[in-house]
Amino acid sequence: MPPPSLAPPSVRPARDALLRWFARHARDFPWRHDRTPYRVLVAEAMLQQTRAETVVPYFERWMRALPDLHALARAGPDTVLRLWEGLGYYRRAHALRRAAQEVVHERGGRFPDQEAELRTLPGVGPYTAAAVAAFAFGRAAIAIDGNVRRVGARLLADPAPRDADLRAHLAPLLPARAPGRTTEALIELGATVCRPTSPRCDLCPLASVCSGRMYGRPEAFPAAGRRSPPRTRRRYAALHLNGDRLWLIRRPEGGLLAGLWGPPQQEEPPPGRFLPEVAHRYSHFALRLTPVVATPGAPPPPPPDGGDGAWCDPATVAELPLSTVDRKVVALARDAGLLTVLPSRP
Ligand code: SF4
């Protein structure tokens, strides 16, 4: 029997089944209401590498503070980073702010509505451009994230499909009316039914056109890449205290924690009192960070590249944007009785 395909006449029933399934089973997220390009852009930036359920409170807090493009364009970098704090990949927050400034100041507030033009905005790659074009402007664009790549690879039974092939193969699924909903339905299908392991083919609206399922081994697609274990980096965070104030520096723009504040870090253990280690997993390395309380009176290191550094009281520490790891380091110092209890996060 030949493998199923998305050619006529099978494509139309599959397309209808997918849209019916989405209408019934789509999860309700705040970014699925009031789909302005701004809200879609913010949501898609937050959703990269982060589970949708985790993003919900961040998205709602962001929209309360910065409800539209103009508010974001006016916001300072610390405000933006504070709202992003905990989501990681902080360069995305900087890029969002630059994109808002570009649309407001250089494009007269007009948001691009085509994929190609959207891709010229700071931080907007092929996936985000297609998502904004489809969800906010209803364009027939296929946004290929990990979910759609997996669904497409299984439909095609292709262990390593190129994105261009996936777009060509999935294009017939897009109806002339409201094609954006199909794009979103594919993402949702990958997130909830066509899961990386144990796909629920029995519940899948595309089962009748799926080659991977027909071959009886959908999980073989796409082929798993060889993953080397992440490197471990050991570092030390120097806690310099002056009464109840803590020395913090602002991390350089362009680095891993661009623009965030935190205690200075170094590779070599400094003299002082060691606190319990903090472990954190970044996408490409594992960090084991030991906070060290510096000897009283020892001068703190200057910030790198002539950047900012400041003695910060507890209220300022609570207000400044810090990474998740640095927030844990500060909490350890508080638990050790070195700082007063900090106000809780908003
Ligand atoms: S039939 Fe199974 S493998 Fe194919 S798209 Fe649906 S859930 Fe994925």
Tab-separated table of C-alpha atoms and ligand atoms in Angstrom:
chain	number	residue	atom	x	y	z
A	1	MET	CA	0.000	0.000	0.000
A	2	PRO	CA	1.454	3.427	-0.886
A	3	PRO	CA	2.060	5.767	2.020
A	4	PRO	CA	-0.715	8.301	2.643
A	5	SER	CA	-0.124	11.826	1.467
A	6	LEU	CA	-1.570	15.298	1.706
A	7	ALA	CA	-2.532	15.339	-1.958
A	8	PRO	CA	-6.143	15.669	-3.076
A	9	PRO	CA	-8.556	14.055	-2.377
A	10	SER	CA	-7.318	13.127	1.123
A	11	VAL	CA	-6.204	16.614	2.122
A	12	ARG	CA	-9.596	18.221	2.483
A	13	PRO	CA	-11.055	15.776	5.028
A	14	ALA	CA	-7.766	15.919	6.955
A	15	ARG	CA	-7.822	19.715	6.957
A	16	ASP	CA	-11.420	19.826	8.157
A	17	ALA	CA	-10.712	17.232	10.831
A	18	LEU	CA	-7.715	19.234	12.072
A	19	LEU	CA	-9.731	22.448	12.360
A	20	ARG	CA	-12.623	20.676	14.091
A	21	TRP	CA	-10.190	19.086	16.518
A	22	PHE	CA	-8.595	22.478	17.249
A	23	ALA	CA	-11.960	24.171	17.797
A	24	ARG	CA	-12.796	21.540	20.388
A	25	HIS	CA	-9.450	20.970	22.099
A	26	ALA	CA	-7.408	24.176	21.864
A	27	ARG	CA	-6.086	25.179	25.273
A	28	ASP	CA	-7.211	28.586	26.467
A	29	PHE	CA	-4.243	30.937	26.810
A	30	PRO	CA	-4.385	34.723	27.263
A	31	TRP	CA	-2.450	35.331	24.014
A	32	ARG	CA	-5.177	33.526	22.110
A	33	HIS	CA	-7.511	36.431	22.892
A	34	ASP	CA	-7.282	39.911	21.384
A	35	ARG	CA	-4.678	39.003	18.809
A	36	THR	CA	-2.864	42.213	18.124
A	37	PRO	CA	0.550	41.846	16.475
A	38	TYR	CA	2.101	43.231	19.646
A	39	ARG	CA	0.523	40.570	21.880
A	40	VAL	CA	1.427	37.810	19.440
A	41	LEU	CA	5.020	39.038	19.167
A	42	VAL	CA	5.466	39.171	22.957
A	43	ALA	CA	3.839	35.768	23.448
A	44	GLU	CA	5.939	34.080	20.772
A	45	ALA	CA	9.150	35.579	22.163
A	46	MET	CA	8.249	34.242	25.618
A	47	LEU	CA	7.145	30.831	24.360
A	48	GLN	CA	10.472	29.985	22.752
A	49	GLN	CA	12.135	27.334	24.957
A	50	THR	CA	9.473	27.745	27.656
A	51	ARG	CA	6.314	25.769	28.401
A	52	ALA	CA	3.062	27.596	27.695
A	53	GLU	CA	1.727	27.073	31.235
A	54	THR	CA	4.890	28.701	32.626
A	55	VAL	CA	4.545	31.682	30.305
A	56	VAL	CA	0.964	32.591	31.331
A	57	PRO	CA	1.759	34.633	34.499
A	58	TYR	CA	4.717	36.333	32.774
A	59	PHE	CA	2.549	37.307	29.825
A	60	GLU	CA	-0.236	38.661	32.009
A	61	ARG	CA	2.172	40.662	34.178
A	62	TRP	CA	3.906	42.059	31.083
A	63	MET	CA	0.620	43.134	29.506
A	64	ARG	CA	-0.513	44.862	32.684
A	65	ALA	CA	2.756	46.851	32.804
A	66	LEU	CA	3.314	47.361	29.062
A	67	PRO	CA	-0.090	46.999	27.388
A	68	ASP	CA	0.917	48.146	23.907
A	69	LEU	CA	3.789	48.758	21.543
A	70	HIS	CA	4.175	52.403	22.586
A	71	ALA	CA	4.458	51.490	26.260
A	72	LEU	CA	7.218	48.988	25.441
A	73	ALA	CA	9.047	51.480	23.219
A	74	ARG	CA	9.082	53.976	26.118
A	75	ALA	CA	10.143	51.469	28.808
A	76	GLY	CA	13.677	51.442	30.178
A	77	PRO	CA	15.846	48.309	29.938
A	78	ASP	CA	15.591	47.539	33.667
A	79	THR	CA	11.779	47.606	33.528
A	80	VAL	CA	11.768	45.198	30.603
A	81	LEU	CA	14.323	42.852	32.173
A	82	ARG	CA	12.482	42.846	35.502
A	83	LEU	CA	9.290	41.750	33.743
A	84	TRP	CA	11.254	39.077	31.877
A	85	GLU	CA	13.161	37.902	34.946
A	86	GLY	CA	13.039	34.115	35.273
A	87	LEU	CA	12.284	33.391	31.603
A	88	GLY	CA	15.977	33.240	30.628
A	89	TYR	CA	17.386	34.052	27.185
A	90	TYR	CA	17.423	37.714	28.113
A	91	ARG	CA	18.568	38.842	24.690
A	92	ARG	CA	15.005	38.211	23.545
A	93	ALA	CA	13.727	40.849	25.981
A	94	HIS	CA	16.227	43.400	24.657
A	95	ALA	CA	15.276	42.522	21.083
A	96	LEU	CA	11.551	42.941	21.816
A	97	ARG	CA	12.190	46.429	23.150
A	98	ARG	CA	14.323	47.351	20.131
A	99	ALA	CA	11.642	45.973	17.785
A	100	ALA	CA	8.980	48.113	19.482
A	101	GLN	CA	11.201	51.199	19.229
A	102	GLU	CA	11.840	50.508	15.552
A	103	VAL	CA	8.141	50.131	14.715
A	104	VAL	CA	7.178	53.238	16.708
A	105	HIS	CA	10.033	55.556	15.733
A	106	GLU	CA	11.023	54.397	12.252
A	107	ARG	CA	7.837	52.925	10.796
A	108	GLY	CA	5.321	55.411	12.119
A	109	GLY	CA	3.767	52.823	14.434
A	110	ARG	CA	2.751	50.561	11.521
A	111	PHE	CA	3.466	46.918	12.280
A	112	PRO	CA	4.734	44.950	9.239
A	113	ASP	CA	2.094	42.455	8.111
A	114	GLN	CA	4.150	40.240	5.777
A	115	GLU	CA	6.570	37.504	6.810
A	116	ALA	CA	9.544	38.918	4.898
A	117	GLU	CA	9.171	42.395	6.354
A	118	LEU	CA	8.565	41.074	9.858
A	119	ARG	CA	11.909	39.284	9.650
A	120	THR	CA	13.700	42.602	9.365
A	121	LEU	CA	12.678	43.501	12.953
A	122	PRO	CA	15.260	42.915	15.711
A	123	GLY	CA	15.087	39.404	17.153
A	124	VAL	CA	12.394	38.197	14.727
A	125	GLY	CA	13.428	34.949	13.029
A	126	PRO	CA	11.556	32.753	10.531
A	127	TYR	CA	9.356	31.121	13.154
A	128	THR	CA	8.239	34.314	14.891
A	129	ALA	CA	7.695	36.141	11.590
A	130	ALA	CA	5.439	33.344	10.344
A	131	ALA	CA	3.599	33.164	13.666
A	132	VAL	CA	2.842	36.917	13.738
A	133	ALA	CA	1.852	36.884	10.055
A	134	ALA	CA	-0.480	33.926	10.597
A	135	PHE	CA	-1.977	34.638	14.018
A	136	ALA	CA	-2.246	38.429	13.946
A	137	PHE	CA	-2.757	39.049	10.218
A	138	GLY	CA	-4.324	35.773	9.077
A	139	ARG	CA	-1.648	35.148	6.424
A	140	ALA	CA	-1.099	31.705	4.938
A	141	ALA	CA	2.232	31.256	6.714
A	142	ILE	CA	3.466	28.054	8.333
A	143	ALA	CA	5.383	28.678	11.528
A	144	ILE	CA	7.785	25.794	12.031
A	145	ASP	CA	8.714	25.232	15.661
A	146	GLY	CA	9.759	21.956	17.274
A	147	ASN	CA	6.140	20.807	17.464
A	148	VAL	CA	5.357	21.399	13.812
A	149	ARG	CA	8.712	19.908	12.769
A	150	ARG	CA	7.824	16.721	14.655
A	151	VAL	CA	4.281	16.496	13.256
A	152	GLY	CA	5.576	17.125	9.729
A	153	ALA	CA	8.416	14.607	10.033
A	154	ARG	CA	5.932	11.963	11.131
A	155	LEU	CA	3.359	12.785	8.464
A	156	LEU	CA	6.130	12.440	5.859
A	157	ALA	CA	7.974	9.611	7.649
A	158	ASP	CA	11.092	11.653	6.999
A	159	PRO	CA	13.812	11.376	9.659
A	160	ALA	CA	15.285	14.823	8.908
A	161	PRO	CA	12.990	16.988	6.777
A	162	ARG	CA	14.200	20.417	5.706
A	163	ASP	CA	11.968	23.308	6.732
A	164	ALA	CA	11.360	24.198	3.065
A	165	ASP	CA	10.114	20.645	2.418
A	166	LEU	CA	7.859	20.803	5.453
A	167	ARG	CA	6.363	24.098	4.289
A	168	ALA	CA	5.703	22.707	0.826
A	169	HIS	CA	4.203	19.514	2.217
A	170	LEU	CA	1.997	21.190	4.814
A	171	ALA	CA	0.822	24.053	2.584
A	172	PRO	CA	-2.141	22.085	1.156
A	173	LEU	CA	-3.509	21.851	4.693
A	174	LEU	CA	-4.033	25.620	4.820
A	175	PRO	CA	-7.593	26.577	3.876
A	176	ALA	CA	-8.151	29.701	1.810
A	177	ARG	CA	-10.194	31.161	4.665
A	178	ALA	CA	-8.498	31.630	8.059
A	179	PRO	CA	-5.242	29.801	7.228
A	180	GLY	CA	-3.702	31.101	10.452
A	181	ARG	CA	-5.843	28.777	12.524
A	182	THR	CA	-4.433	25.731	10.768
A	183	THR	CA	-0.888	26.826	11.541
A	184	GLU	CA	-1.801	27.183	15.171
A	185	ALA	CA	-3.667	23.870	15.148
A	186	LEU	CA	-0.489	22.105	13.971
A	187	ILE	CA	1.490	23.641	16.826
A	188	GLU	CA	-1.182	22.587	19.316
A	189	LEU	CA	-1.355	19.093	17.861
A	190	GLY	CA	2.386	18.674	18.322
A	191	ALA	CA	2.247	19.997	21.892
A	192	THR	CA	-0.634	17.853	23.113
A	193	VAL	CA	-1.200	14.820	20.826
A	194	CYS	CA	1.821	14.200	18.589
A	195	ARG	CA	4.128	14.326	21.598
A	196	PRO	CA	7.842	13.465	21.418
A	197	THR	CA	7.197	10.128	23.144
A	198	SER	CA	3.978	8.119	23.145
A	199	PRO	CA	2.088	10.111	20.486
A	200	ARG	CA	-1.675	9.684	20.808
A	201	CYS	CA	-2.325	8.559	17.239
A	202	ASP	CA	-5.705	7.187	18.339
A	203	LEU	CA	-6.844	10.768	19.051
A	204	CYS	CA	-5.156	12.410	16.075
A	205	PRO	CA	-7.212	14.175	13.386
A	206	LEU	CA	-4.393	13.605	10.864
A	207	ALA	CA	-4.048	9.860	11.463
A	208	SER	CA	-5.510	8.998	8.043
A	209	VAL	CA	-2.743	10.916	6.233
A	210	CYS	CA	0.202	10.016	8.475
A	211	SER	CA	2.959	7.905	6.941
A	212	GLY	CA	4.822	7.522	10.252
A	213	ARG	CA	1.749	5.974	11.818
A	214	MET	CA	1.160	3.748	8.810
A	215	TYR	CA	4.691	2.353	9.135
A	216	GLY	CA	3.898	1.582	12.778
A	217	ARG	CA	6.747	3.586	14.278
A	218	PRO	CA	5.891	7.273	14.446
A	219	GLU	CA	8.391	7.871	17.246
A	220	ALA	CA	11.229	7.079	14.822
A	221	PHE	CA	10.566	10.470	13.194
A	222	PRO	CA	12.315	12.823	13.320
A	223	ALA	CA	15.518	10.910	14.028
A	224	ALA	CA	17.031	11.843	17.383
A	225	GLY	CA	20.182	13.896	17.061
A	226	ARG	CA	23.290	12.857	18.958
A	227	ARG	CA	23.454	14.921	22.111
A	228	SER	CA	26.661	15.374	24.020
A	229	PRO	CA	26.222	15.932	27.760
A	230	PRO	CA	26.387	19.635	28.700
A	231	ARG	CA	29.686	20.979	29.975
A	232	THR	CA	29.802	21.859	33.647
A	233	ARG	CA	31.199	25.248	34.595
A	234	ARG	CA	32.214	25.968	38.166
A	235	ARG	CA	32.148	29.594	39.168
A	236	TYR	CA	32.168	31.697	42.289
A	237	ALA	CA	29.905	34.635	43.135
A	238	ALA	CA	31.637	37.208	45.325
A	239	LEU	CA	29.307	38.658	47.977
A	240	HIS	CA	30.729	41.983	49.107
A	241	LEU	CA	28.686	43.451	51.948
A	242	ASN	CA	28.731	46.906	53.440
A	243	GLY	CA	26.315	46.860	56.356
A	244	ASP	CA	23.027	45.784	54.773
A	245	ARG	CA	24.098	46.753	51.279
A	246	LEU	CA	25.325	44.340	48.645
A	247	TRP	CA	27.720	45.132	45.751
A	248	LEU	CA	26.072	44.330	42.416
A	249	ILE	CA	27.285	44.854	38.854
A	250	ARG	CA	25.352	45.058	35.619
A	251	ARG	CA	26.276	42.271	33.178
A	252	PRO	CA	27.582	43.475	29.810
A	253	GLU	CA	25.211	43.799	26.866
A	254	GLY	CA	25.431	40.894	24.447
A	255	GLY	CA	26.481	38.250	26.999
A	256	LEU	CA	24.474	35.395	28.442
A	257	LEU	CA	22.688	37.526	31.054
A	258	ALA	CA	22.831	40.747	29.058
A	259	GLY	CA	21.928	43.796	31.116
A	260	LEU	CA	20.977	41.878	34.281
A	261	TRP	CA	22.425	42.789	37.640
A	262	GLY	CA	24.137	40.337	40.006
A	263	PRO	CA	27.094	39.746	42.304
A	264	PRO	CA	30.380	39.600	40.343
A	265	GLN	CA	31.420	36.108	39.300
A	266	GLN	CA	34.826	34.592	38.698
A	267	GLU	CA	36.428	31.266	37.782
A	268	GLU	CA	38.891	31.131	40.699
A	269	PRO	CA	37.728	30.690	44.315
A	270	PRO	CA	38.152	33.985	46.192
A	271	PRO	CA	39.055	34.126	49.894
A	272	GLY	CA	36.064	34.283	52.231
A	273	ARG	CA	33.235	32.231	53.706
A	274	PHE	CA	31.663	29.695	51.350
A	275	LEU	CA	27.884	29.313	51.213
A	276	PRO	CA	26.061	26.277	49.748
A	277	GLU	CA	26.458	25.778	46.002
A	278	VAL	CA	23.684	26.746	43.572
A	279	ALA	CA	23.192	24.522	40.507
A	280	HIS	CA	21.506	25.719	37.319
A	281	ARG	CA	21.102	24.218	33.866
A	282	TYR	CA	21.424	26.515	30.868
A	283	SER	CA	20.711	25.220	27.370
A	284	HIS	CA	24.380	24.604	26.553
A	285	PHE	CA	26.081	24.188	29.918
A	286	ALA	CA	25.459	23.342	33.553
A	287	LEU	CA	26.514	25.926	36.128
A	288	ARG	CA	27.703	25.122	39.646
A	289	LEU	CA	27.978	28.444	41.402
A	290	THR	CA	29.385	28.851	44.898
A	291	PRO	CA	28.596	32.122	46.690
A	292	VAL	CA	31.544	33.349	48.756
A	293	VAL	CA	31.120	36.052	51.402
A	294	ALA	CA	34.120	38.316	50.901
A	295	THR	CA	36.372	39.257	53.777
A	296	PRO	CA	34.942	42.439	55.393
A	297	GLY	CA	36.615	45.527	53.961
A	298	ALA	CA	37.966	43.752	50.852
A	299	PRO	CA	37.391	46.084	47.887
A	300	PRO	CA	34.814	44.774	45.405
A	301	PRO	CA	35.995	44.167	41.844
A	302	PRO	CA	35.078	46.921	39.368
A	303	PRO	CA	32.361	46.102	36.830
A	304	PRO	CA	33.686	44.729	33.523
A	305	ASP	CA	34.289	47.102	30.609
A	306	GLY	CA	33.621	50.198	32.709
A	307	GLY	CA	29.967	49.163	33.201
A	308	ASP	CA	27.687	49.907	36.146
A	309	GLY	CA	28.272	48.768	39.715
A	310	ALA	CA	26.503	49.882	42.894
A	311	TRP	CA	26.075	49.233	46.598
A	312	CYS	CA	22.427	48.200	46.763
A	313	ASP	CA	20.131	48.182	49.771
A	314	PRO	CA	17.592	45.324	50.097
A	315	ALA	CA	14.771	47.272	48.429
A	316	THR	CA	16.995	48.046	45.428
A	317	VAL	CA	18.115	44.418	45.171
A	318	ALA	CA	14.449	43.426	45.066
A	319	GLU	CA	13.690	45.971	42.338
A	320	LEU	CA	16.627	45.406	39.986
A	321	PRO	CA	16.441	42.669	37.337
A	322	LEU	CA	18.471	39.648	38.499
A	323	SER	CA	18.818	36.209	36.939
A	324	THR	CA	17.161	33.232	38.626
A	325	VAL	CA	20.565	32.020	39.806
A	326	ASP	CA	21.526	35.373	41.286
A	327	ARG	CA	18.140	35.600	43.017
A	328	LYS	CA	18.971	32.244	44.662
A	329	VAL	CA	22.413	33.512	45.679
A	330	VAL	CA	20.863	36.573	47.301
A	331	ALA	CA	18.321	34.364	49.113
A	332	LEU	CA	21.191	32.239	50.477
A	333	ALA	CA	22.883	35.376	51.816
A	334	ARG	CA	19.609	36.399	53.429
A	335	ASP	CA	19.110	32.925	54.954
A	336	ALA	CA	22.654	33.101	56.347
A	337	GLY	CA	21.650	36.275	58.187
A	338	LEU	CA	23.886	38.520	56.069
A	339	LEU	CA	21.107	40.684	54.595
A	340	THR	CA	17.736	41.718	55.946
A	341	VAL	CA	14.691	39.990	54.528
A	342	LEU	CA	13.981	41.342	51.078
A	343	PRO	CA	10.560	42.461	49.884
A	344	SER	CA	8.954	39.721	47.849
A	345	ARG	CA	8.761	39.942	44.073
A	346	PRO	CA	5.753	41.726	42.577
B	1	SF4	S1	-1.019	10.018	13.563
B	1	SF4	FE1	0.333	9.937	15.313
B	1	SF4	S2	2.378	10.300	14.497
B	1	SF4	FE2	0.926	10.917	12.915
B	1	SF4	S3	0.658	13.121	13.238
B	1	SF4	FE3	-0.946	12.079	14.395
B	1	SF4	S4	-0.142	11.775	16.484
B	1	SF4	FE4	1.570	12.288	15.117
